[in-house]
PDB file of C-alpha atoms in Angstrom:
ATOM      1  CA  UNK F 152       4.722 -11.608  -2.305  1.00 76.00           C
ATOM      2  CA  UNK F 153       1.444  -9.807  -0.829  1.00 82.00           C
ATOM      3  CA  UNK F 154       0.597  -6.970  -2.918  1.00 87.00           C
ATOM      4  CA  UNK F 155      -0.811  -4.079  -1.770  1.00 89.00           C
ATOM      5  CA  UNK F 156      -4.007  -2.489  -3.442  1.00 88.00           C
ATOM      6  CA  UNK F 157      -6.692   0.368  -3.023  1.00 89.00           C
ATOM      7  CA  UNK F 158      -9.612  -0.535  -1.171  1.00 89.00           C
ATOM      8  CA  UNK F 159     -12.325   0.248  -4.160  1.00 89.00           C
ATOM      9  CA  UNK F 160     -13.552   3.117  -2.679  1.00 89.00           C
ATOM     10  CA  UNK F 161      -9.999   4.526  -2.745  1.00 88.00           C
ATOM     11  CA  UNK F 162      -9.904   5.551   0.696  1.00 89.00           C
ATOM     12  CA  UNK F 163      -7.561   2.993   2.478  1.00 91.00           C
ATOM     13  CA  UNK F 164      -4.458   0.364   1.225  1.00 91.00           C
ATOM     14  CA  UNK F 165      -5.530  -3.277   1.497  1.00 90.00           C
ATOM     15  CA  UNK F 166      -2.728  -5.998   1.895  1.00 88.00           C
ATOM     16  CA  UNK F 167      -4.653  -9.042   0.339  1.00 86.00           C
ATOM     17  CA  UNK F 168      -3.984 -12.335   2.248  1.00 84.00           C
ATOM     18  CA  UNK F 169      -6.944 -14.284   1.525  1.00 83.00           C
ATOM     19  CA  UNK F 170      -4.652 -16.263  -1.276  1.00 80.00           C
ATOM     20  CA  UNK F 171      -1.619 -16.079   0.635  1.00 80.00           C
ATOM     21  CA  UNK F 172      -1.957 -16.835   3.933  1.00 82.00           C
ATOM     22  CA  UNK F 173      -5.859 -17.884   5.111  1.00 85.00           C
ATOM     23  CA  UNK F 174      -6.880 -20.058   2.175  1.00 88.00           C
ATOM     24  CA  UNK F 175      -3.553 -21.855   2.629  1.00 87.00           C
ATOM     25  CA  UNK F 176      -3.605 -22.004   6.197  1.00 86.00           C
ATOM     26  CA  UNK F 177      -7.701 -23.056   6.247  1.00 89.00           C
ATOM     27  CA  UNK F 178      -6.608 -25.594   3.550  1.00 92.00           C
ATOM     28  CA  UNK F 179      -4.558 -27.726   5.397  1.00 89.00           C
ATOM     29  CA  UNK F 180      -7.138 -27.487   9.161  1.00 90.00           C
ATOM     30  CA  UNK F 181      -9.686 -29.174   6.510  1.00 92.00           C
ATOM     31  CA  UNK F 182      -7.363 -31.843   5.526  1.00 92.00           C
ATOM     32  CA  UNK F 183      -6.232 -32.463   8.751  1.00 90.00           C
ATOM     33  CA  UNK F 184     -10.005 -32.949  10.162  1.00 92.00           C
ATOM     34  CA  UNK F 185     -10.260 -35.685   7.283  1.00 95.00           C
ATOM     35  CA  UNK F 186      -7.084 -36.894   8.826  1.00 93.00           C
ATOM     36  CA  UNK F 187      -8.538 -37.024  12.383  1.00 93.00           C
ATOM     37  CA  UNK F 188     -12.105 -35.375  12.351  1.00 95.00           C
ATOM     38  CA  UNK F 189     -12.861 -36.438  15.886  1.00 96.00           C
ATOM     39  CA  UNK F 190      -9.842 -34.924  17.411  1.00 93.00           C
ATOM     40  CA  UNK F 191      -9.885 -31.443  15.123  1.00 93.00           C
ATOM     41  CA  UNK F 192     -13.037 -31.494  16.159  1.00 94.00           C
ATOM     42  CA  UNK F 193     -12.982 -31.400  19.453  1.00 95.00           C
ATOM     43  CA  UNK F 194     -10.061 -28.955  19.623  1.00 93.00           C
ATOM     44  CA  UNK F 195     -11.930 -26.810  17.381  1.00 94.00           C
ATOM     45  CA  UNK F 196     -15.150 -26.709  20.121  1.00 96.00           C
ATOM     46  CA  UNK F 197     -12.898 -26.365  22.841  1.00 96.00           C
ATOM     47  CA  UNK F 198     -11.557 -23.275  21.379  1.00 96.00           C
ATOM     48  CA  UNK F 199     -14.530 -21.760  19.815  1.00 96.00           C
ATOM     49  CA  UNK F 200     -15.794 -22.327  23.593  1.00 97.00           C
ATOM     50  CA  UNK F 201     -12.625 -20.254  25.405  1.00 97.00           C
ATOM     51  CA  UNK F 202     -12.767 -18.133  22.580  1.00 97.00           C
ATOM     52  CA  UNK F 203     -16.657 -17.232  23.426  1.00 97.00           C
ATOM     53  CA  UNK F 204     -15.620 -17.249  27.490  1.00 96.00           C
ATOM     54  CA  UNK F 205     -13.197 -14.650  26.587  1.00 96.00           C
ATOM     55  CA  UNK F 206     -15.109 -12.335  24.271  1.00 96.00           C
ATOM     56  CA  UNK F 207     -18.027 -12.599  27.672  1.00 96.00           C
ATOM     57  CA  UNK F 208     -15.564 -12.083  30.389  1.00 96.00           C
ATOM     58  CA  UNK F 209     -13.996  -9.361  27.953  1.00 94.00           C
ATOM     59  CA  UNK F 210     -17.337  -7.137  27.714  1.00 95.00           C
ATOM     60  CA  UNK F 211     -18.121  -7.752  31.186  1.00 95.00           C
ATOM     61  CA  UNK F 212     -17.015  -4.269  33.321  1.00 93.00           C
ATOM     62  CA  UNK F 213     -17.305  -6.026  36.312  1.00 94.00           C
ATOM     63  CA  UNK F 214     -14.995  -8.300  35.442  1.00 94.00           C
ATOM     64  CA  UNK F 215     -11.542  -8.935  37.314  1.00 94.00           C
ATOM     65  CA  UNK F 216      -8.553  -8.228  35.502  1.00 95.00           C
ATOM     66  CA  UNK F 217      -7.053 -11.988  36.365  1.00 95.00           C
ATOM     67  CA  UNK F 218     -10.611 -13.793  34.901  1.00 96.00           C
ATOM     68  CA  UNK F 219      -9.399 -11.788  31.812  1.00 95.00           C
ATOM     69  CA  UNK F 220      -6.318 -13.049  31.365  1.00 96.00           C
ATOM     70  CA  UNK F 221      -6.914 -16.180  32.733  1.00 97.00           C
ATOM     71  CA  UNK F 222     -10.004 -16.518  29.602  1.00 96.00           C
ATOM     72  CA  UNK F 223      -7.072 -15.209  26.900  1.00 96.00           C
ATOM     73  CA  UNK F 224      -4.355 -17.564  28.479  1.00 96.00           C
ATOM     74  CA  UNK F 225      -7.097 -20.503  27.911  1.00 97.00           C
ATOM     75  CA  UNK F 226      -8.200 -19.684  24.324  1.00 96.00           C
ATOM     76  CA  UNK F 227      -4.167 -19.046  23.317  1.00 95.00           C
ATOM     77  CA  UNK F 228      -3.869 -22.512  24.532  1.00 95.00           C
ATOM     78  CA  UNK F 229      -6.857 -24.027  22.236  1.00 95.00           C
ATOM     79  CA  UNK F 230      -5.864 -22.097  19.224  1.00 93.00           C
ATOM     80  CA  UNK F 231      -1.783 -23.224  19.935  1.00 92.00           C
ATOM     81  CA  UNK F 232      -3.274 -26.909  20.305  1.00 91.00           C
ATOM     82  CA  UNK F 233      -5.387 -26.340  16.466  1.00 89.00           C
ATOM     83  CA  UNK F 234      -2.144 -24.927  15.245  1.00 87.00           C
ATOM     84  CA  UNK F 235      -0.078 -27.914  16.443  1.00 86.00           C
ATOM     85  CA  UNK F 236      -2.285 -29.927  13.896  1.00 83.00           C
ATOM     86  CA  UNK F 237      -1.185 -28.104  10.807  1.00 80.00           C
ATOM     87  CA  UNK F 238       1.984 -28.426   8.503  1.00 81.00           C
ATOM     88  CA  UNK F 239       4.470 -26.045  10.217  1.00 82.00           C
ATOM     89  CA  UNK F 240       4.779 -24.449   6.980  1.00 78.00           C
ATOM     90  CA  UNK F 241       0.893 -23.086   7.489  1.00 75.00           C
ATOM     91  CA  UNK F 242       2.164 -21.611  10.591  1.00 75.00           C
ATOM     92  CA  UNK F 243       5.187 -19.325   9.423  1.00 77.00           C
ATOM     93  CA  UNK F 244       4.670 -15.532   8.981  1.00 79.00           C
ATOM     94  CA  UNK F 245       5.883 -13.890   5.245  1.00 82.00           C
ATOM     95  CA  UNK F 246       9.587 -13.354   5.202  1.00 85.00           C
ATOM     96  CA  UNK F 247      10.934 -11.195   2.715  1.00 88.00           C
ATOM     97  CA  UNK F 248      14.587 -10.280   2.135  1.00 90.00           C
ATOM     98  CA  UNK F 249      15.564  -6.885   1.680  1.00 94.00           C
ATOM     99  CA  UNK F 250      15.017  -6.067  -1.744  1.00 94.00           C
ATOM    100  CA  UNK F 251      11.487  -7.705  -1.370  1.00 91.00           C
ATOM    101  CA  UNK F 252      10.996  -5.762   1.705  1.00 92.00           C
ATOM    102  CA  UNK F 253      11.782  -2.487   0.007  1.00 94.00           C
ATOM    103  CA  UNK F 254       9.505  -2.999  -2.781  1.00 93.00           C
ATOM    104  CA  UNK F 255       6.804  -3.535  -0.480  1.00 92.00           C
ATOM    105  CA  UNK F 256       6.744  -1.022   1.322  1.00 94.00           C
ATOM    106  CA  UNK F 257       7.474   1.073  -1.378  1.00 95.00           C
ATOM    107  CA  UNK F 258       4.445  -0.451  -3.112  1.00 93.00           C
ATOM    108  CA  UNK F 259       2.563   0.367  -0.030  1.00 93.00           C
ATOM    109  CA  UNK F 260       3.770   4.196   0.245  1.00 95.00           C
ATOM    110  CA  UNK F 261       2.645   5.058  -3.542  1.00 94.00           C
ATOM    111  CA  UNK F 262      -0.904   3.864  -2.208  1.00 93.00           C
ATOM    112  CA  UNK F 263      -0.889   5.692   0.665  1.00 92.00           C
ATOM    113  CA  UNK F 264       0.928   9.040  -1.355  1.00 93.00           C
ATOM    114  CA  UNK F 265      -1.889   8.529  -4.017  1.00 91.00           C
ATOM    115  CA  UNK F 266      -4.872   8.228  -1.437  1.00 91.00           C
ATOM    116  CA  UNK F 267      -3.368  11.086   0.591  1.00 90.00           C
ATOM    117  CA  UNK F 268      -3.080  13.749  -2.659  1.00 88.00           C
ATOM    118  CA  UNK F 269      -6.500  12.271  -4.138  1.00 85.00           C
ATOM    119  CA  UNK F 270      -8.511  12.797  -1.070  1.00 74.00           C
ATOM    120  CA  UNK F 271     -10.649  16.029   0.452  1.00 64.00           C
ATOM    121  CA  UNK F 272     -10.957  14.079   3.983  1.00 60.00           C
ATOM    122  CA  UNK F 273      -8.478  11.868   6.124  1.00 56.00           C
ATOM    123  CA  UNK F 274      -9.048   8.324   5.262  1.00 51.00           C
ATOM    124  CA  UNK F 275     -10.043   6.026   8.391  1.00 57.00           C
ATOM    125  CA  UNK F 276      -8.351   4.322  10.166  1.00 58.00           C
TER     126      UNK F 276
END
């Protein structure tokens, strides 16, 4: 289960995935380029390229609404296409049943109570 902490300076609640979900998930993309380095590594410049056309067309105020979604549409395909590669395992988001659910976010209120009745100023957000 991902449990929540203060950020150090006390001002927010951080939900620590790093050891969860990324390291896990960037685990198995850098056993699967050893598995196939040529073909990770070409989906992995293909989408670091849409993903660069989109963040351009996205800043651009002269841009058309369909170039926009036509440059998310391409780099949702790369990054589905680098996700294909992985154990489907990597892939799924936390489940928790309902007791685990309830501690969580109860977890995650007494953070936010604490930071709330500790504070002078609203946190941001």
């Amino acid at each position: 289960m991902i449990r929540p902490t203060l950020t150090a300076d006390g001002t927010a609640v951080r939900l620590p995935i790093r050891d969860a979900i990324t390291a896990p998930l960037l685990d198995a993309l850098a056993v699967a380029f050893i598995d196939d380095a040529d073909v990770i590594g070409q989906l992995l410049t293909a989408h670091g390229t849409a993903v660069i056309a989109k963040d351009m067309v996205d800043v651009d105020s002269d841009a058309a609404e369909h170039e926009r979604a036509i440059r998310a549409a391409e780099a949702d395909g790369t990054r589905e296409a680098l996700l294909d590669e992985l154990p489907a395992e990597q892939q799924l988001d936390p489940q928790y049943g309902p007791d685990a659910a309830i501690a969580l976010a109860t977890r995650i209120t007494k953070h936010a109570a604490h930071i709330r009745h500790h504070s002078t100023k609203e946190p941001r957000t």
